[in-house]
Amino acid sequence: MKKNLVLLALGALTFVSCQTQPKEDYSWIKKGLDAASAQLQLTAEEISSTNMLPRSIRTGYDMNFLCRQLERDSLTFKDSLRAQPTADQLGKRRLCSVYDWTSGFYPGSLWYAYELTGNDTLKTWAIQYTNLLNPVRYYTGTHDLGFMVNCSYGNAERLAPNDTIAAVMKETADNLCGRFNDSISAIRSWDFGTWNFPVIIDNMMNLDLLFNVAKATGNNSYKDIAVKHAMTTMNNHFRPDYTCWHVVSYNNDGTVEKKQTFQGKNDDSSWARGQAWAVYGYTACYRETQDTTFLNFAVKVADMIMNRVKTDDAIPYWDYDAPVTEETPRDASAASVTASALIELSTMVPDGKKYLDYAEKILKSLSGDAYLAKVGENQGFILMHSTGSLPNGSEIDTPLNYADYYYLEALKRFMDLKGISYKNL
Ligand code: GLY
């Protein structure tokens, strides 16, 4: 009898403690998704007659501020990039054509927001804005084809597949492979500038298109090119501390011509978004190949990022080596790319919790008032405070469509991993 009473008491205690266990508070996810859906729809309606895509908000630049951030007395700018916005452009939405490297991100954000919320209006817009990019299948002038088509058509193929989408992806992947050079064993990034054969770290992000088309077609030559490019980049882009250069240009025999920056503080600095592209790219390479060389490398880059970013909210300054003062801009885009990568990486290693926790910290910061826009503000973009290309006076402390895209992708990965659905938030 006494024993029964004890058991009963224990049972009651367990019941009470289960009942009172605080439920994890994910209201920040709901806040982020609701804001995102509203902003994306508002933008879709406002620009639907333009046949253009939203890219950022136009900012101007102050030469003295640039010199202070770059710790240089005088600057050389690329003429094409340094134009100040006119007074009536300043603070307005910057639209871009389908041939801009960022054209896939807005349709991709619409797809993610539709997937996460189930809102069919977002799907209708996603189809419309994805279709705008159809001519990109004939474009050969950049490595950014992966960004452009995988983020738009790639998500369409996942969520509403059809033969037309698959054909666009294959044609684009063929054009991307056309930029691969066998002697150098890499895909050429840019066709502008004076470099012999420039490859930028960002190019790691274009490999997912090749991996996806390899799987869809059963033709492994796309994957082989992606893997070769990733290995060449691993061998030449990284310093002993696992930070990377932005641009490595090659001679025709595959030797290195130059190691430089284009968007970072200086050649030997660590440009924040470049480090984020790196951890994302090598995590994806491990996902697709199961080659632990890539996993071990992604872990080294992830650890470097977590060690080098010293801000309280885990949103990096635009370059890890920029002088930190009141005026130093953040780069929310680097943070959202990192969060998305680290969530995936957390599933691949035994001590993955530290990566997931770090990604959650980033996502909570981005979903707070300091970064998440209020509905109806921020020209329809979701996040504030990214930096595009500070040395070129372009897109400084402004929203960027790719910050929004990778924020939504990271939220999706986080929700999938935790088993969270929008309806239950
Ligand atoms: N791919 C160019 C950039 O990251 O700004």
CSV table of C-alpha atoms and ligand atoms in Angstrom, one decimal:
chain,number,residue,atom,x,y,z
A,1,MET,CA,0.0,0.0,0.0
A,2,LYS,CA,2.8,2.4,1.1
A,3,LYS,CA,4.7,1.4,-2.1
A,4,ASN,CA,1.7,2.2,-4.2
A,5,LEU,CA,1.3,5.6,-2.7
A,6,VAL,CA,4.9,6.4,-3.4
A,7,LEU,CA,4.5,5.3,-7.0
A,8,LEU,CA,1.4,7.4,-7.3
A,9,ALA,CA,3.1,10.4,-5.9
A,10,LEU,CA,6.1,10.0,-8.2
A,11,GLY,CA,3.7,9.7,-11.2
A,12,ALA,CA,1.9,12.8,-10.2
A,13,LEU,CA,5.2,14.7,-9.8
A,14,THR,CA,6.3,13.6,-13.3
A,15,PHE,CA,3.0,14.7,-14.7
A,16,VAL,CA,3.2,18.1,-13.1
A,17,SER,CA,6.8,18.6,-14.2
A,18,CYS,CA,5.9,17.7,-17.8
A,19,GLN,CA,3.0,20.1,-17.7
A,20,THR,CA,5.1,23.0,-16.3
A,21,GLN,CA,8.1,22.5,-18.5
A,22,PRO,CA,8.4,25.8,-20.4
A,23,LYS,CA,7.7,25.4,-24.1
A,24,GLU,CA,10.5,26.7,-26.3
A,25,ASP,CA,9.6,30.2,-27.4
A,26,TYR,CA,9.7,30.3,-31.2
A,27,SER,CA,7.6,33.5,-31.6
A,28,TRP,CA,10.6,35.1,-33.3
A,29,ILE,CA,10.2,32.7,-36.2
A,30,LYS,CA,6.5,33.6,-36.6
A,31,LYS,CA,7.4,37.3,-36.4
A,32,GLY,CA,10.1,36.8,-39.1
A,33,LEU,CA,7.9,34.7,-41.4
A,34,ASP,CA,4.9,37.1,-41.1
A,35,ALA,CA,7.1,40.1,-41.9
A,36,ALA,CA,8.7,38.3,-44.8
A,37,SER,CA,5.5,37.2,-46.4
A,38,ALA,CA,3.9,40.7,-46.1
A,39,GLN,CA,7.1,42.4,-47.5
A,40,LEU,CA,7.5,40.0,-50.4
A,41,GLN,CA,3.8,40.4,-51.4
A,42,LEU,CA,3.9,44.1,-51.1
A,43,THR,CA,7.0,44.2,-53.4
A,44,ALA,CA,5.4,41.8,-55.9
A,45,GLU,CA,2.4,44.0,-56.3
A,46,GLU,CA,4.4,47.3,-56.5
A,47,ILE,CA,6.9,46.2,-59.2
A,48,SER,CA,4.8,43.7,-61.2
A,49,SER,CA,4.6,45.9,-64.3
A,50,THR,CA,8.4,46.6,-64.5
A,51,ASN,CA,9.7,43.1,-65.6
A,52,MET,CA,12.5,43.8,-63.1
A,53,LEU,CA,13.5,42.4,-59.8
A,54,PRO,CA,14.2,44.0,-56.4
A,55,ARG,CA,17.8,44.1,-55.5
A,56,SER,CA,18.5,46.7,-52.7
A,57,ILE,CA,18.0,50.3,-51.6
A,58,ARG,CA,20.2,52.8,-53.2
A,59,THR,CA,22.7,54.3,-50.8
A,60,GLY,CA,25.3,57.0,-51.5
A,61,TYR,CA,28.8,57.0,-50.1
A,62,ASP,CA,31.1,59.5,-48.4
A,63,MET,CA,34.7,59.4,-49.6
A,64,ASN,CA,36.1,60.1,-46.2
A,65,PHE,CA,34.1,57.4,-44.6
A,66,LEU,CA,35.4,54.9,-47.2
A,67,CYS,CA,39.0,56.0,-46.6
A,68,ARG,CA,38.5,55.5,-42.9
A,69,GLN,CA,37.0,52.0,-43.3
A,70,LEU,CA,39.7,51.0,-45.8
A,71,GLU,CA,42.5,52.7,-43.8
A,72,ARG,CA,43.8,54.3,-47.0
A,73,ASP,CA,44.4,57.9,-47.8
A,74,SER,CA,43.0,57.8,-51.3
A,75,LEU,CA,41.1,55.3,-53.2
A,76,THR,CA,40.8,53.9,-56.7
A,77,PHE,CA,37.3,52.9,-57.7
A,78,LYS,CA,35.9,51.0,-60.5
A,79,ASP,CA,34.2,53.7,-62.6
A,80,SER,CA,31.2,51.6,-63.4
A,81,LEU,CA,30.4,51.0,-59.8
A,82,ARG,CA,31.1,54.3,-58.1
A,83,ALA,CA,28.3,56.4,-59.4
A,84,GLN,CA,26.5,58.2,-56.6
A,85,PRO,CA,22.7,57.9,-56.8
A,86,THR,CA,20.9,61.0,-57.9
A,87,ALA,CA,19.0,62.8,-55.2
A,88,ASP,CA,15.7,61.3,-56.3
A,89,GLN,CA,17.1,57.8,-56.4
A,90,LEU,CA,18.6,57.9,-52.9
A,91,GLY,CA,16.7,55.8,-50.5
A,92,LYS,CA,14.6,54.2,-53.2
A,93,ARG,CA,14.4,50.6,-54.3
A,94,ARG,CA,17.1,49.5,-56.7
A,95,LEU,CA,15.6,47.2,-59.3
A,96,CYS,CA,17.7,44.9,-61.5
A,97,SER,CA,17.3,43.0,-64.8
A,98,VAL,CA,17.1,39.2,-65.1
A,99,TYR,CA,20.8,39.3,-66.1
A,100,ASP,CA,21.9,40.7,-62.8
A,101,TRP,CA,23.8,38.2,-60.6
A,102,THR,CA,21.1,38.7,-57.9
A,103,SER,CA,18.0,38.1,-60.1
A,104,GLY,CA,17.2,34.6,-58.7
A,105,PHE,CA,17.0,35.6,-55.0
A,106,TYR,CA,13.6,37.4,-55.0
A,107,PRO,CA,11.8,34.6,-56.8
A,108,GLY,CA,13.6,32.1,-54.5
A,109,SER,CA,12.4,34.1,-51.4
A,110,LEU,CA,8.9,33.9,-52.7
A,111,TRP,CA,9.2,30.1,-53.1
A,112,TYR,CA,10.6,29.7,-49.5
A,113,ALA,CA,8.0,31.9,-48.0
A,114,TYR,CA,5.2,30.0,-49.9
A,115,GLU,CA,6.7,26.7,-48.7
A,116,LEU,CA,7.0,27.8,-45.1
A,117,THR,CA,3.6,29.5,-44.8
A,118,GLY,CA,1.5,27.6,-47.3
A,119,ASN,CA,0.2,30.9,-48.6
A,120,ASP,CA,-0.9,30.3,-52.3
A,121,THR,CA,-0.7,34.0,-53.3
A,122,LEU,CA,3.1,33.7,-52.7
A,123,LYS,CA,3.2,30.7,-55.0
A,124,THR,CA,1.4,32.6,-57.8
A,125,TRP,CA,4.0,35.4,-57.5
A,126,ALA,CA,6.8,32.9,-57.2
A,127,ILE,CA,5.8,31.4,-60.6
A,128,GLN,CA,5.4,34.7,-62.2
A,129,TYR,CA,8.8,36.1,-61.1
A,130,THR,CA,10.6,32.8,-61.8
A,131,ASN,CA,9.3,32.8,-65.4
A,132,LEU,CA,10.8,36.2,-65.9
A,133,LEU,CA,14.2,34.6,-65.7
A,134,ASN,CA,13.6,32.2,-68.7
A,135,PRO,CA,16.0,34.1,-71.0
A,136,VAL,CA,18.9,33.4,-68.6
A,137,ARG,CA,19.1,29.9,-70.0
A,138,TYR,CA,20.8,31.4,-73.1
A,139,TYR,CA,23.2,33.6,-71.1
A,140,THR,CA,26.9,32.6,-70.9
A,141,GLY,CA,28.6,35.7,-69.6
A,142,THR,CA,29.0,34.9,-65.9
A,143,HIS,CA,29.6,32.2,-63.3
A,144,ASP,CA,26.6,33.6,-61.4
A,145,LEU,CA,24.3,31.4,-63.4
A,146,GLY,CA,24.1,29.0,-60.5
A,147,PHE,CA,22.8,31.7,-58.1
A,148,MET,CA,20.4,33.0,-60.7
A,149,VAL,CA,18.8,29.8,-61.8
A,150,ASN,CA,19.2,27.4,-58.9
A,151,CYS,CA,17.7,29.8,-56.4
A,152,SER,CA,14.7,30.6,-58.7
A,153,TYR,CA,14.1,27.6,-61.0
A,154,GLY,CA,15.8,25.2,-58.5
A,155,ASN,CA,13.2,26.0,-55.9
A,156,ALA,CA,10.5,25.8,-58.5
A,157,GLU,CA,11.7,22.3,-59.5
A,158,ARG,CA,11.6,21.2,-55.8
A,159,LEU,CA,8.1,22.6,-55.1
A,160,ALA,CA,6.3,22.5,-58.5
A,161,PRO,CA,8.3,20.4,-60.9
A,162,ASN,CA,7.7,20.3,-64.6
A,163,ASP,CA,9.8,19.5,-67.8
A,164,THR,CA,10.3,23.1,-68.7
A,165,ILE,CA,11.9,23.9,-65.4
A,166,ALA,CA,14.2,20.9,-65.7
A,167,ALA,CA,15.2,22.0,-69.3
A,168,VAL,CA,16.1,25.5,-68.1
A,169,MET,CA,18.2,24.1,-65.4
A,170,LYS,CA,20.1,21.7,-67.7
A,171,GLU,CA,20.7,24.4,-70.4
A,172,THR,CA,22.0,26.8,-67.7
A,173,ALA,CA,24.2,24.1,-66.2
A,174,ASP,CA,25.7,23.4,-69.7
A,175,ASN,CA,26.5,27.1,-70.0
A,176,LEU,CA,28.1,27.1,-66.6
A,177,CYS,CA,30.2,24.1,-67.5
A,178,GLY,CA,31.2,25.9,-70.7
A,179,ARG,CA,33.2,28.2,-68.4
A,180,PHE,CA,35.2,25.3,-67.0
A,181,ASN,CA,38.9,25.2,-68.0
A,182,ASP,CA,40.5,21.8,-67.9
A,183,SER,CA,44.1,23.0,-67.5
A,184,ILE,CA,43.1,25.2,-64.6
A,185,SER,CA,40.5,22.8,-63.3
A,186,ALA,CA,38.1,25.6,-62.3
A,187,ILE,CA,35.1,27.6,-63.6
A,188,ARG,CA,35.9,31.1,-64.7
A,189,SER,CA,34.0,33.7,-62.6
A,190,TRP,CA,34.1,37.0,-64.3
A,191,ASP,CA,34.6,38.3,-67.9
A,192,PHE,CA,35.4,41.9,-66.8
A,193,GLY,CA,38.7,43.3,-65.4
A,194,THR,CA,42.3,42.6,-66.3
A,195,TRP,CA,42.7,39.3,-64.6
A,196,ASN,CA,43.8,36.3,-66.8
A,197,PHE,CA,41.3,33.8,-65.3
A,198,PRO,CA,39.6,35.2,-62.2
A,199,VAL,CA,37.9,32.8,-59.8
A,200,ILE,CA,36.1,34.3,-56.8
A,201,ILE,CA,35.2,32.4,-53.6
A,202,ASP,CA,31.5,33.3,-54.3
A,203,ASN,CA,31.7,30.7,-57.2
A,204,MET,CA,31.4,27.9,-54.7
A,205,MET,CA,27.8,28.9,-54.5
A,206,ASN,CA,27.2,28.1,-58.1
A,207,LEU,CA,28.0,24.4,-57.7
A,208,ASP,CA,24.6,23.4,-56.3
A,209,LEU,CA,23.1,24.0,-59.8
A,210,LEU,CA,25.6,21.4,-61.1
A,211,PHE,CA,24.9,18.9,-58.3
A,212,ASN,CA,21.2,19.2,-58.9
A,213,VAL,CA,21.4,18.8,-62.7
A,214,ALA,CA,23.7,15.8,-62.2
A,215,LYS,CA,21.1,14.1,-60.1
A,216,ALA,CA,18.2,15.1,-62.4
A,217,THR,CA,19.9,13.9,-65.6
A,218,GLY,CA,22.0,11.0,-64.2
A,219,ASN,CA,25.0,12.6,-65.9
A,220,ASN,CA,27.9,12.8,-63.5
A,221,SER,CA,30.0,15.1,-65.6
A,222,TYR,CA,28.2,18.1,-64.0
A,223,LYS,CA,29.2,16.8,-60.5
A,224,ASP,CA,32.8,16.1,-61.7
A,225,ILE,CA,33.2,19.7,-62.7
A,226,ALA,CA,31.8,20.9,-59.4
A,227,VAL,CA,34.1,18.7,-57.4
A,228,LYS,CA,37.2,19.7,-59.5
A,229,HIS,CA,36.3,23.4,-59.0
A,230,ALA,CA,35.9,22.9,-55.3
A,231,MET,CA,39.3,21.2,-54.9
A,232,THR,CA,41.1,23.8,-56.9
A,233,THR,CA,39.5,26.5,-54.8
A,234,MET,CA,40.4,24.6,-51.6
A,235,ASN,CA,44.0,24.4,-52.7
A,236,ASN,CA,44.5,28.1,-53.7
A,237,HIS,CA,41.9,30.4,-52.0
A,238,PHE,CA,42.7,29.6,-48.4
A,239,ARG,CA,45.3,30.8,-45.9
A,240,PRO,CA,46.7,28.7,-43.1
A,241,ASP,CA,44.1,30.1,-40.7
A,242,TYR,CA,41.2,29.0,-43.1
A,243,THR,CA,40.2,32.5,-44.0
A,244,CYS,CA,40.1,33.1,-47.8
A,245,TRP,CA,41.0,35.5,-50.4
A,246,HIS,CA,38.2,36.9,-52.5
A,247,VAL,CA,39.7,36.7,-56.0
A,248,VAL,CA,42.4,34.2,-57.2
A,249,SER,CA,43.4,34.6,-60.8
A,250,TYR,CA,45.1,31.8,-62.7
A,251,ASN,CA,47.6,31.7,-65.5
A,252,ASN,CA,46.7,29.4,-68.4
A,253,ASP,CA,48.9,26.6,-67.1
A,254,GLY,CA,46.9,26.6,-63.8
A,255,THR,CA,49.5,28.4,-61.7
A,256,VAL,CA,48.3,31.3,-59.6
A,257,GLU,CA,48.6,34.8,-61.3
A,258,LYS,CA,47.3,36.9,-58.4
A,259,LYS,CA,45.5,36.7,-55.0
A,260,GLN,CA,43.4,39.8,-54.4
A,261,THR,CA,40.2,41.3,-53.1
A,262,PHE,CA,37.5,43.2,-55.0
A,263,GLN,CA,34.9,43.7,-52.3
A,264,GLY,CA,37.0,43.4,-49.1
A,265,LYS,CA,39.1,45.8,-47.1
A,266,ASN,CA,42.4,44.8,-48.7
A,267,ASP,CA,43.9,41.9,-50.5
A,268,ASP,CA,44.9,40.1,-47.3
A,269,SER,CA,41.8,40.9,-45.2
A,270,SER,CA,38.9,38.6,-44.5
A,271,TRP,CA,35.8,39.9,-46.3
A,272,ALA,CA,32.8,38.7,-44.2
A,273,ARG,CA,30.6,37.4,-47.0
A,274,GLY,CA,33.5,35.6,-48.6
A,275,GLN,CA,34.0,33.5,-45.5
A,276,ALA,CA,30.3,32.8,-45.4
A,277,TRP,CA,30.3,31.7,-49.1
A,278,ALA,CA,33.2,29.3,-48.2
A,279,VAL,CA,31.5,27.5,-45.3
A,280,TYR,CA,28.3,27.2,-47.2
A,281,GLY,CA,30.0,25.9,-50.4
A,282,TYR,CA,32.1,23.2,-48.7
A,283,THR,CA,29.2,22.0,-46.5
A,284,ALA,CA,27.2,21.6,-49.8
A,285,CYS,CA,30.1,19.7,-51.4
A,286,TYR,CA,30.1,17.2,-48.5
A,287,ARG,CA,26.3,16.8,-48.7
A,288,GLU,CA,26.6,15.9,-52.4
A,289,THR,CA,29.8,13.8,-52.3
A,290,GLN,CA,30.1,12.4,-48.8
A,291,ASP,CA,33.8,13.1,-49.2
A,292,THR,CA,35.1,13.9,-45.7
A,293,THR,CA,37.8,16.1,-47.1
A,294,PHE,CA,35.0,18.6,-47.7
A,295,LEU,CA,33.4,18.1,-44.3
A,296,ASN,CA,36.6,18.6,-42.4
A,297,PHE,CA,37.3,21.7,-44.4
A,298,ALA,CA,33.8,23.1,-43.8
A,299,VAL,CA,34.3,22.5,-40.0
A,300,LYS,CA,37.6,24.4,-40.1
A,301,VAL,CA,36.0,27.4,-41.9
A,302,ALA,CA,33.0,27.3,-39.5
A,303,ASP,CA,35.2,27.3,-36.4
A,304,MET,CA,37.2,30.2,-37.9
A,305,ILE,CA,34.1,32.2,-38.5
A,306,MET,CA,32.8,31.6,-34.9
A,307,ASN,CA,36.1,32.6,-33.5
A,308,ARG,CA,36.7,35.7,-35.6
A,309,VAL,CA,33.2,37.3,-35.4
A,310,LYS,CA,33.3,39.2,-32.1
A,311,THR,CA,30.0,41.1,-32.3
A,312,ASP,CA,27.5,40.5,-29.4
A,313,ASP,CA,24.7,39.6,-31.8
A,314,ALA,CA,26.9,37.4,-34.1
A,315,ILE,CA,26.2,39.6,-37.1
A,316,PRO,CA,29.7,40.4,-38.6
A,317,TYR,CA,31.1,43.7,-39.6
A,318,TRP,CA,31.4,43.8,-43.4
A,319,ASP,CA,35.1,42.7,-43.2
A,320,TYR,CA,36.7,41.0,-40.2
A,321,ASP,CA,39.7,43.3,-40.5
A,322,ALA,CA,37.8,46.6,-40.8
A,323,PRO,CA,38.5,49.1,-38.0
A,324,VAL,CA,35.6,48.8,-35.6
A,325,THR,CA,34.1,52.2,-34.8
A,326,GLU,CA,30.5,53.5,-34.4
A,327,GLU,CA,30.3,53.9,-38.1
A,328,THR,CA,31.4,50.4,-39.2
A,329,PRO,CA,28.6,48.7,-41.2
A,330,ARG,CA,27.5,45.2,-40.5
A,331,ASP,CA,26.7,42.6,-43.2
A,332,ALA,CA,23.5,40.8,-42.4
A,333,SER,CA,23.8,38.9,-45.7
A,334,ALA,CA,27.0,37.2,-44.5
A,335,ALA,CA,25.2,36.3,-41.3
A,336,SER,CA,22.2,34.7,-43.0
A,337,VAL,CA,24.4,32.7,-45.4
A,338,THR,CA,26.4,31.5,-42.4
A,339,ALA,CA,23.3,30.6,-40.4
A,340,SER,CA,22.0,28.5,-43.3
A,341,ALA,CA,25.3,26.7,-43.8
A,342,LEU,CA,25.8,26.0,-40.1
A,343,ILE,CA,22.4,24.5,-39.6
A,344,GLU,CA,23.2,22.0,-42.4
A,345,LEU,CA,26.7,21.4,-41.0
A,346,SER,CA,25.2,20.7,-37.5
A,347,THR,CA,23.6,17.6,-38.9
A,348,MET,CA,26.8,16.2,-40.3
A,349,VAL,CA,29.1,16.2,-37.3
A,350,PRO,CA,28.9,14.7,-33.7
A,351,ASP,CA,29.4,18.0,-32.0
A,352,GLY,CA,26.9,19.7,-34.3
A,353,LYS,CA,24.9,21.4,-31.5
A,354,LYS,CA,27.5,24.2,-31.3
A,355,TYR,CA,26.8,25.1,-34.9
A,356,LEU,CA,23.1,24.9,-34.5
A,357,ASP,CA,23.2,27.1,-31.4
A,358,TYR,CA,25.3,29.6,-33.2
A,359,ALA,CA,23.0,29.7,-36.2
A,360,GLU,CA,20.0,30.1,-33.8
A,361,LYS,CA,21.7,33.1,-32.2
A,362,ILE,CA,22.2,34.6,-35.7
A,363,LEU,CA,18.6,34.0,-36.6
A,364,LYS,CA,17.2,35.5,-33.4
A,365,SER,CA,19.3,38.6,-34.0
A,366,LEU,CA,18.1,38.9,-37.6
A,367,SER,CA,14.5,38.4,-36.4
A,368,GLY,CA,14.8,41.2,-33.8
A,369,ASP,CA,13.9,44.9,-34.3
A,370,ALA,CA,17.5,45.8,-35.1
A,371,TYR,CA,17.5,43.9,-38.4
A,372,LEU,CA,14.0,42.8,-39.3
A,373,ALA,CA,12.1,45.5,-41.1
A,374,LYS,CA,8.6,46.7,-40.1
A,375,VAL,CA,6.0,45.8,-42.6
A,376,GLY,CA,5.6,48.6,-45.1
A,377,GLU,CA,9.1,50.0,-44.5
A,378,ASN,CA,12.5,49.2,-45.9
A,379,GLN,CA,11.2,49.3,-49.5
A,380,GLY,CA,9.7,45.9,-49.1
A,381,PHE,CA,12.9,44.1,-48.2
A,382,ILE,CA,12.9,41.8,-45.2
A,383,LEU,CA,16.2,42.6,-43.5
A,384,MET,CA,18.2,45.8,-43.0
A,385,HIS,CA,21.9,46.4,-42.6
A,386,SER,CA,23.8,44.5,-45.2
A,387,THR,CA,26.9,45.6,-47.2
A,388,GLY,CA,27.4,44.9,-50.9
A,389,SER,CA,30.7,46.4,-52.0
A,390,LEU,CA,32.1,49.0,-49.6
A,391,PRO,CA,35.4,49.6,-51.5
A,392,ASN,CA,33.3,50.4,-54.6
A,393,GLY,CA,31.0,52.7,-52.7
A,394,SER,CA,28.1,50.4,-53.5
A,395,GLU,CA,25.2,49.2,-51.3
A,396,ILE,CA,26.5,50.1,-47.9
A,397,ASP,CA,24.4,49.4,-44.8
A,398,THR,CA,21.3,48.6,-46.9
A,399,PRO,CA,18.9,45.7,-47.5
A,400,LEU,CA,20.1,43.1,-50.1
A,401,ASN,CA,17.9,40.5,-51.7
A,402,TYR,CA,20.3,37.7,-50.9
A,403,ALA,CA,20.3,38.5,-47.2
A,404,ASP,CA,16.5,37.9,-47.4
A,405,TYR,CA,16.9,34.7,-49.4
A,406,TYR,CA,19.4,33.0,-47.1
A,407,TYR,CA,17.5,34.2,-44.0
A,408,LEU,CA,14.4,32.4,-45.3
A,409,GLU,CA,16.4,29.3,-46.3
A,410,ALA,CA,18.0,29.3,-42.8
A,411,LEU,CA,14.6,29.5,-41.2
A,412,LYS,CA,13.4,26.6,-43.3
A,413,ARG,CA,16.4,24.5,-42.4
A,414,PHE,CA,16.0,25.4,-38.7
A,415,MET,CA,12.2,24.6,-38.7
A,416,ASP,CA,12.8,21.3,-40.6
A,417,LEU,CA,15.4,20.2,-38.1
A,418,LYS,CA,13.4,21.1,-35.0
A,419,GLY,CA,10.1,19.8,-36.5
A,420,ILE,CA,8.5,23.2,-36.3
A,421,SER,CA,5.5,24.1,-38.6
A,422,TYR,CA,4.2,27.5,-39.2
A,423,LYS,CA,0.7,26.5,-38.3
A,424,ASN,CA,1.8,25.5,-34.8
A,425,LEU,CA,3.7,28.7,-34.1
B,1,GLY,N1,28.8,37.6,-55.6
B,1,GLY,C1,29.0,38.9,-55.2
B,1,GLY,C2,28.9,39.2,-53.8
B,1,GLY,O1,28.9,38.4,-52.9
B,1,GLY,O2,28.7,40.4,-53.5
